[in-house]
C-alpha cells in the first residue's frame, strides 16, 4: 500500500470503527507491517480518548446546568427531523469549554434547542395522553394480523463487569429500520418469576421500563421502536423479580446507537 | 517480492537460525501494528497487553520450528495470529456471576487516582487542541466524528465540508495533540503510581 492522503483517511476510519468490513482485513495486514500507520493510529486513538473523556466531563457539567429544562423532555412519538444528539451535545460541549464568546453564544443556542425540544415534547405528551385516553375508552376491536418484518437489527449484550466499559457495543440503525432487538444475557435463576428492565438514554433520561420479561435461552429480549433510540449512549438496568415481589439487581448493560 | 516481504522472509530465516537479535527486531518492527489490532479487537488495554505477549511468544515458537508456510507474509501471519488469539480469548471466557452494578456512567476512575490524574492531563491537552481550532464547525467535526462516531460522508454533508477539509482538520488535530503531548512529556517528569490509595506522584 503506497502512502497517500487517502491512507490517512483509512486510519481515521479504522480508529472510528467506520471502515467498510471488506477493507478491515487488508488494512490490518498493512498496519502490522507499517510503523507509520501504526503511529498515526495510536495518536488518533489518544486524541479520540481525550475527546471522549472531555465529552463525558463536559456533558456532566452541562447536564447539571440544564437539569430543570432537560428533565422535562420526553421522547417524541414520531421521528422528528431535528439535529441528532451529537450536534446538540457538540454545541453544548463547545460551550462548556469556556471559549469566551463561544460560551455565551452556544449556551444560548443550547438553551433554545432545549426549549424547542421541550415545547415539541409537551405537544407530543398532550397528544399521547389524548390518544391513550381514547384507546382506554374505545371498545376492543379484532386483533390486527401480525406482519412479518425483516432487517431488524439485533444487538447481543453481556452485563457490564468491573465498572464502566471503555467502549460500548454499537447498534447501527439505517433508514427504514423501524425496530431493534436487544438480547440481554442472563443466568437463569429459578427464584425469579420475571425480570424488570429500565432503559435509560443520553443524559440518564428514562426511555422505557418493563417488569415482565421472561428469559429464554439464557437471555431476555426487548423489541424497541427505532424512534426511541436516537444516537447516543444507553444503559439497561436489569433486576430479578422474586415471587414475593422483591427485586434483586442482576446487572447493567450498556450500548451506543448510531445512525448510518 | 516487495521490500516488506523481503524483510519478513529475512527475519524469519534469521529467527529459524537461532539469532536472538532477530526475535527482538521482530517485536520492534511489528509490535506497534499488532498492538493496534489487539486494542481494537479487545477494547481492553490490559487484555491487549496480555495477548500481545502471547502473539509474539507463539509467533517466535512457530517460526523457530519452521511452521511459517510463507515467510514473506510474516506481517499477515502476525495479523491473523493476533485476531485468532483475541477471538479464542472471548470464546473461552467462562460465565461469571453477574454483580449488581451502577448504570453506565462516564468512565468512573474514582478508585484509580492515577487514572484520574492521567485523564485530567489528557483532557487539558485536548482542550488546548480544541481551543486552537479556528472555527466552531471544526470543533463540532471532531466531537461528532470521534465521540458521536458519525459517518464521514454524513458529517461532510451536514457541515458543508469537502472531504479534503475533513481530512485536513483531523490530521491537524492529531498532529497538534501529538506535539502538545510530547512537549508536556519533555517539560514535566512522568507520573508514577503513589502509595496504595494515594494519588500518583511525579518523580523528582
XYZ file of C-alpha atoms in Angstrom:
464
model
C 0.000 0.000 0.000
C 1.532 3.338 -1.011
C 1.033 6.128 1.464
C -1.251 8.798 0.138
C -3.748 11.215 1.617
C -6.458 8.571 1.376
C -4.484 6.300 3.691
C -4.750 8.857 6.455
C -8.495 8.673 5.974
C -8.313 4.873 6.307
C -6.507 5.246 9.623
C -9.185 7.644 10.869
C -11.990 5.386 9.733
C -10.353 2.334 11.312
C -9.963 4.185 14.604
C -13.553 5.292 14.448
C -14.930 1.880 13.536
C -16.348 3.159 10.256
C -14.044 1.343 7.850
C -16.007 -0.889 5.461
C -15.920 -4.547 6.551
C -14.183 -5.674 3.364
C -11.438 -3.109 3.926
C -10.602 -4.099 7.501
C -8.541 -7.241 6.877
C -6.330 -5.704 4.151
C -5.843 -2.601 6.258
C -4.869 -4.612 9.349
C -2.363 -6.619 7.316
C -0.834 -3.381 6.144
C -0.964 -1.954 9.668
C 1.129 -4.741 11.148
C 3.939 -4.038 8.725
C 3.724 -0.236 8.656
C 5.150 1.695 11.601
C 3.919 4.992 10.133
C 0.271 3.947 10.032
C 0.555 2.285 13.436
C 1.835 5.544 14.905
C -0.866 7.592 13.171
C -3.455 5.221 14.584
C -2.008 5.454 18.091
C -2.204 9.260 18.113
C -5.669 9.187 16.616
C -6.791 6.834 19.377
C -5.237 9.062 22.017
C -6.937 12.143 20.613
C -10.206 10.224 20.445
C -9.860 9.024 24.038
C -9.116 12.576 25.172
C -12.148 13.927 23.357
C -14.377 11.252 24.878
C -13.096 11.982 28.347
C -13.659 15.680 27.764
C -17.120 14.992 26.369
C -18.084 12.900 29.371
C -16.819 15.528 31.766
C -18.452 18.432 29.964
C -21.695 16.539 29.422
C -21.942 16.036 33.139
C -21.398 19.739 33.775
C -23.829 20.794 31.040
C -26.476 18.376 32.281
C -26.231 19.823 35.755
C -26.690 23.340 34.436
C -29.673 22.452 32.244
C -31.240 19.840 34.501
C -34.588 21.516 35.106
C -35.347 22.078 31.438
C -33.822 18.819 30.183
C -35.594 16.704 32.816
C -38.992 17.552 31.320
C -38.074 16.456 27.824
C -39.800 13.244 26.777
C -39.080 11.383 23.556
C -41.416 12.337 20.698
C -43.813 9.710 19.391
C -42.757 10.015 15.798
C -39.399 10.583 14.189
C -38.518 14.232 14.087
C -36.015 15.659 11.692
C -34.056 17.582 14.254
C -30.323 17.596 14.732
C -29.130 14.279 16.143
C -27.859 14.211 19.692
C -24.206 14.600 18.743
C -24.912 18.037 17.242
C -26.669 19.319 20.332
C -24.115 17.659 22.541
C -21.268 19.025 20.437
C -22.707 22.539 20.699
C -23.046 22.121 24.444
C -19.554 20.699 24.763
C -18.053 23.570 22.808
C -19.933 25.894 25.166
C -18.741 24.050 28.242
C -15.120 24.530 27.235
C -15.463 28.178 28.207
C -14.097 29.710 24.999
C -15.201 33.295 25.687
C -17.852 34.496 23.288
C -18.429 30.962 22.042
C -19.502 30.067 25.582
C -22.256 32.691 25.649
C -23.349 32.082 22.064
C -23.599 28.315 22.328
C -25.106 28.311 25.788
C -27.848 30.483 24.334
C -28.200 28.119 21.375
C -28.278 25.099 23.639
C -30.970 26.700 25.793
C -33.022 27.490 22.689
C -32.624 23.916 21.426
C -33.667 22.522 24.796
C -36.651 24.885 24.898
C -37.673 23.897 21.370
C -37.387 20.224 22.171
C -39.347 20.752 25.354
C -42.110 22.623 23.528
C -42.308 19.912 20.912
C -42.208 17.289 23.583
C -45.044 18.926 25.524
C -47.162 18.854 22.390
C -46.483 15.161 21.879
C -47.114 14.407 25.519
C -50.538 16.049 25.276
C -51.326 14.179 22.090
C -50.126 10.905 23.594
C -52.306 11.397 26.652
C -55.325 12.116 24.450
C -54.677 9.016 22.357
C -54.178 6.909 25.465
C -57.493 8.038 26.921
C -59.156 7.307 23.590
C -57.719 3.793 23.493
C -58.774 3.066 27.046
C -62.377 4.051 26.425
C -62.748 2.548 22.959
C -64.220 -0.963 22.694
C -61.642 -3.618 21.799
C -61.597 -4.457 18.118
C -60.404 -7.521 16.309
C -56.696 -8.095 16.699
C -54.693 -6.842 13.715
C -52.847 -9.608 11.925
C -49.141 -9.671 12.805
C -46.971 -8.774 9.838
C -43.563 -10.335 9.387
C -40.624 -7.941 9.482
C -37.179 -8.273 8.050
C -33.918 -6.396 8.541
C -34.423 -5.981 12.271
C -31.024 -5.207 13.791
C -30.139 -7.386 16.758
C -27.709 -6.444 19.495
C -26.456 -9.110 21.909
C -25.368 -7.653 25.230
C -23.461 -9.043 28.159
C -23.618 -7.440 31.561
C -21.034 -4.808 32.317
C -18.464 -6.170 34.731
C -15.958 -4.352 36.863
C -17.096 -0.776 36.295
C -17.993 1.253 33.233
C -16.776 -0.230 29.937
C -14.221 1.617 27.867
C -16.114 1.070 24.664
C -19.809 0.382 24.227
C -21.196 -2.123 21.740
C -22.822 -0.235 18.908
C -26.283 -0.635 17.413
C -26.293 0.760 13.892
C -29.663 1.884 12.587
C -30.205 2.671 8.931
C -33.224 4.426 7.420
C -36.131 2.049 7.048
C -35.338 0.049 10.147
C -38.243 0.725 12.471
C -37.295 -1.644 15.263
C -34.266 -3.014 17.022
C -33.970 -6.135 19.143
C -31.860 -6.164 22.282
C -30.904 -9.528 23.750
C -29.514 -9.352 27.299
C -27.511 -12.309 28.524
C -28.678 -13.609 31.944
C -28.007 -16.620 34.113
C -31.481 -18.030 34.717
C -32.471 -18.016 38.357
C -35.325 -20.238 39.486
C -36.059 -17.760 42.275
C -37.051 -15.082 39.766
C -40.554 -15.099 38.340
C -39.679 -12.330 35.900
C -37.097 -9.660 35.106
C -37.629 -5.926 35.330
C -35.719 -3.678 32.979
C -35.181 0.040 32.855
C -33.751 1.609 29.708
C -32.063 4.985 30.028
C -30.745 7.088 27.204
C -28.422 10.058 26.842
C -28.417 12.229 29.926
C -29.785 9.338 32.017
C -33.248 10.056 30.598
C -35.592 7.126 31.073
C -36.726 5.754 27.738
C -38.723 2.706 28.759
C -39.286 0.295 31.587
C -40.976 -3.053 31.993
C -41.294 -5.665 34.728
C -42.452 -8.798 32.970
C -39.529 -10.019 30.918
C -39.232 -13.781 30.730
C -35.896 -15.401 29.939
C -35.470 -17.753 27.001
C -32.187 -19.454 26.131
C -30.336 -17.578 28.896
C -31.390 -14.165 27.636
C -34.168 -11.639 27.926
C -35.163 -9.694 24.855
C -36.693 -6.343 24.093
C -38.036 -5.145 20.748
C -37.755 -1.371 20.659
C -39.012 1.187 18.141
C -36.056 2.864 16.481
C -37.607 6.267 17.167
C -36.945 5.720 20.870
C -33.253 5.284 20.169
C -31.699 8.493 18.826
C -27.902 8.336 18.577
C -26.080 8.247 21.879
C -25.197 6.040 24.833
C -27.797 3.871 26.541
C -27.932 1.713 29.651
C -30.299 -1.086 30.628
C -30.579 -1.918 34.306
C -31.936 -5.383 34.941
C -33.480 -6.686 38.156
C -34.802 -10.125 39.000
C -38.308 -10.156 40.432
C -38.964 -12.717 43.184
C -42.261 -14.339 43.890
C -42.803 -12.025 46.862
C -42.312 -9.002 44.618
C -38.889 -8.122 45.921
C -36.369 -7.084 43.314
C -32.753 -8.125 43.139
C -30.207 -6.282 40.990
C -28.924 -8.534 38.249
C -26.738 -6.340 36.085
C -26.300 -3.370 33.818
C -25.881 -3.417 30.046
C -24.511 -0.546 28.002
C -24.656 0.182 24.301
C -24.422 3.010 21.808
C -26.810 3.686 18.922
C -25.637 5.201 15.662
C -27.437 6.297 12.549
C -25.933 5.116 9.240
C 8.640 -9.879 -3.655
C 8.327 -6.401 -2.157
C 10.789 -4.848 0.256
C 8.399 -5.628 3.076
C 8.168 -9.257 2.017
C 11.951 -9.460 1.927
C 12.127 -8.094 5.441
C 9.673 -10.694 6.666
C 11.431 -13.541 4.901
C 14.817 -12.390 6.143
C 13.651 -12.059 9.717
C 12.000 -15.469 9.644
C 15.175 -17.065 8.314
C 17.335 -15.408 10.983
C 14.958 -16.453 13.756
C 14.980 -20.015 12.473
C 18.768 -19.904 12.573
C 18.593 -19.026 16.258
C 19.521 -15.344 16.090
C 18.082 -13.729 19.251
C 18.524 -10.209 17.921
C 16.192 -11.115 15.060
C 13.480 -12.010 17.587
C 13.866 -8.621 19.252
C 13.719 -6.974 15.850
C 10.518 -8.862 15.075
C 8.868 -7.339 18.126
C 10.236 -3.849 17.467
C 9.183 -3.818 13.847
C 5.755 -5.375 14.096
C 4.828 -4.699 17.708
C 3.032 -1.360 17.181
C 0.827 -2.813 14.455
C -0.004 -5.953 16.444
C -0.747 -3.810 19.466
C -3.120 -1.675 17.394
C -5.038 -4.723 16.174
C -5.331 -6.127 19.683
C -6.523 -2.793 21.108
C -9.238 -2.754 18.500
C -10.192 -6.394 18.954
C -10.309 -6.389 22.757
C -11.248 -2.803 23.748
C -9.277 -3.559 26.890
C -5.734 -2.261 27.297
C -4.754 -4.843 29.915
C -6.090 -7.758 27.926
C -4.445 -6.401 24.794
C -1.091 -6.351 26.594
C -1.519 -9.939 27.753
C -2.435 -11.135 24.281
C 0.429 -9.116 22.812
C 2.874 -11.216 24.798
C 1.122 -14.393 23.632
C 1.175 -13.344 19.976
C 4.912 -12.888 19.847
C 5.669 -15.878 22.041
C 3.648 -18.140 19.748
C 4.931 -16.478 16.599
C 8.556 -16.938 17.579
C 7.948 -20.570 18.564
C 6.292 -21.305 15.235
C 8.969 -19.587 13.212
C 11.709 -21.414 15.115
C 10.014 -24.724 14.337
C 9.758 -23.801 10.674
C 5.963 -23.760 10.762
C 5.622 -20.480 8.889
C 4.307 -21.528 5.489
C 5.190 -18.332 3.655
C 7.962 -16.359 5.418
C 7.413 -13.457 3.025
C 3.964 -12.996 4.531
C 5.154 -12.638 8.078
C 3.053 -9.487 8.727
C -0.075 -11.267 7.524
C 0.752 -14.236 9.735
C 1.127 -11.999 12.791
C -2.098 -10.197 11.931
C -4.018 -13.468 11.716
C -2.453 -14.770 14.902
C -3.448 -11.631 16.802
C -7.035 -11.819 15.576
C -7.313 -15.522 16.344
C -5.965 -15.165 19.861
C -8.423 -12.349 20.571
C -11.294 -14.426 19.195
C -10.240 -17.512 21.156
C -9.998 -15.487 24.330
C -13.570 -14.289 24.125
C -14.862 -17.724 23.185
C -13.165 -19.229 26.202
C -14.268 -16.661 28.774
C -16.222 -18.535 31.480
C -19.522 -17.109 32.753
C -19.190 -15.307 35.998
C -21.926 -14.427 38.361
C -23.394 -11.073 37.436
C -22.841 -8.399 40.025
C -25.168 -5.529 40.764
C -23.635 -2.506 39.117
C -24.305 1.141 38.753
C -25.647 2.491 35.497
C -23.246 3.017 32.658
C -21.917 6.442 33.558
C -18.946 8.209 32.073
C -15.818 6.204 32.995
C -15.541 6.238 36.758
C -11.925 6.335 37.848
C -12.800 7.171 41.443
C -10.950 4.089 42.608
C -7.880 4.737 40.462
C -6.292 8.098 41.322
C -3.556 7.583 38.769
C -6.100 7.111 36.015
C -7.868 10.264 37.213
C -4.655 12.207 37.024
C -3.855 10.895 33.562
C -7.389 11.605 32.398
C -7.121 15.199 33.621
C -3.868 15.669 31.771
C -5.374 14.136 28.661
C -8.343 16.483 28.914
C -6.210 19.581 29.287
C -4.255 18.669 26.144
C -7.429 18.067 24.175
C -8.917 21.325 25.451
C -5.914 23.162 24.111
C -6.235 21.430 20.746
C -9.908 22.350 20.578
C -9.320 25.938 21.665
C -6.724 26.410 18.916
C -9.165 25.416 16.175
C -10.299 28.426 14.198
C -13.936 27.515 13.683
C -16.852 26.149 15.642
C -17.564 23.861 12.712
C -14.170 22.195 13.039
C -14.737 21.681 16.754
C -18.100 20.080 16.071
C -16.491 17.877 13.456
C -14.038 16.447 15.975
C -16.685 15.729 18.610
C -19.229 14.305 16.214
C -16.698 12.092 14.441
C -14.652 10.847 17.381
C -17.279 10.900 20.130
C -20.549 10.595 18.241
C -18.932 8.160 15.768
C -20.883 9.682 12.915
C -20.193 8.735 9.360
C -17.703 10.930 7.498
C -19.909 11.456 4.429
C -22.836 12.494 6.559
C -20.702 14.937 8.531
C -19.366 16.473 5.357
C -22.940 16.987 4.134
C -24.227 18.330 7.443
C -21.337 20.683 7.996
C -20.883 21.546 4.320
C -17.298 20.329 4.223
C -15.237 18.849 1.459
C -13.611 15.504 2.095
C -10.260 17.235 1.806
C -11.119 19.747 4.514
C -12.440 16.939 6.682
C -9.177 15.009 6.380
C -7.145 18.136 6.971
C -8.935 19.015 10.212
C -8.446 15.529 11.621
C -4.830 15.395 10.517
C -4.025 18.762 12.084
C -5.822 17.923 15.318
C -3.941 14.678 15.631
C -0.594 16.284 14.865
C -1.227 19.128 17.311
C -2.257 16.705 20.043
C 0.923 14.749 19.481
C 3.044 17.935 19.652
C 1.401 19.060 22.878
C 1.668 15.604 24.405
C 5.362 15.256 23.590
C 6.068 18.780 24.794
C 4.273 18.012 28.039
C 6.388 14.884 28.474
C 9.569 16.877 27.967
C 8.538 19.643 30.345
C 7.255 17.512 33.163
C 8.560 14.285 34.619
C 6.239 11.320 34.210
C 3.715 10.363 36.847
C 4.309 7.185 38.735
C 1.771 5.463 40.978
C 1.929 6.675 44.533
C 1.333 4.703 47.711
C -1.721 2.471 47.667
C -4.833 4.607 47.766
C -2.940 7.837 47.133
C -2.593 9.951 44.019
C 0.180 9.416 41.530
C 3.340 11.330 42.304
C 5.780 12.964 39.974
C 9.284 11.723 40.042
C 11.823 14.298 41.278
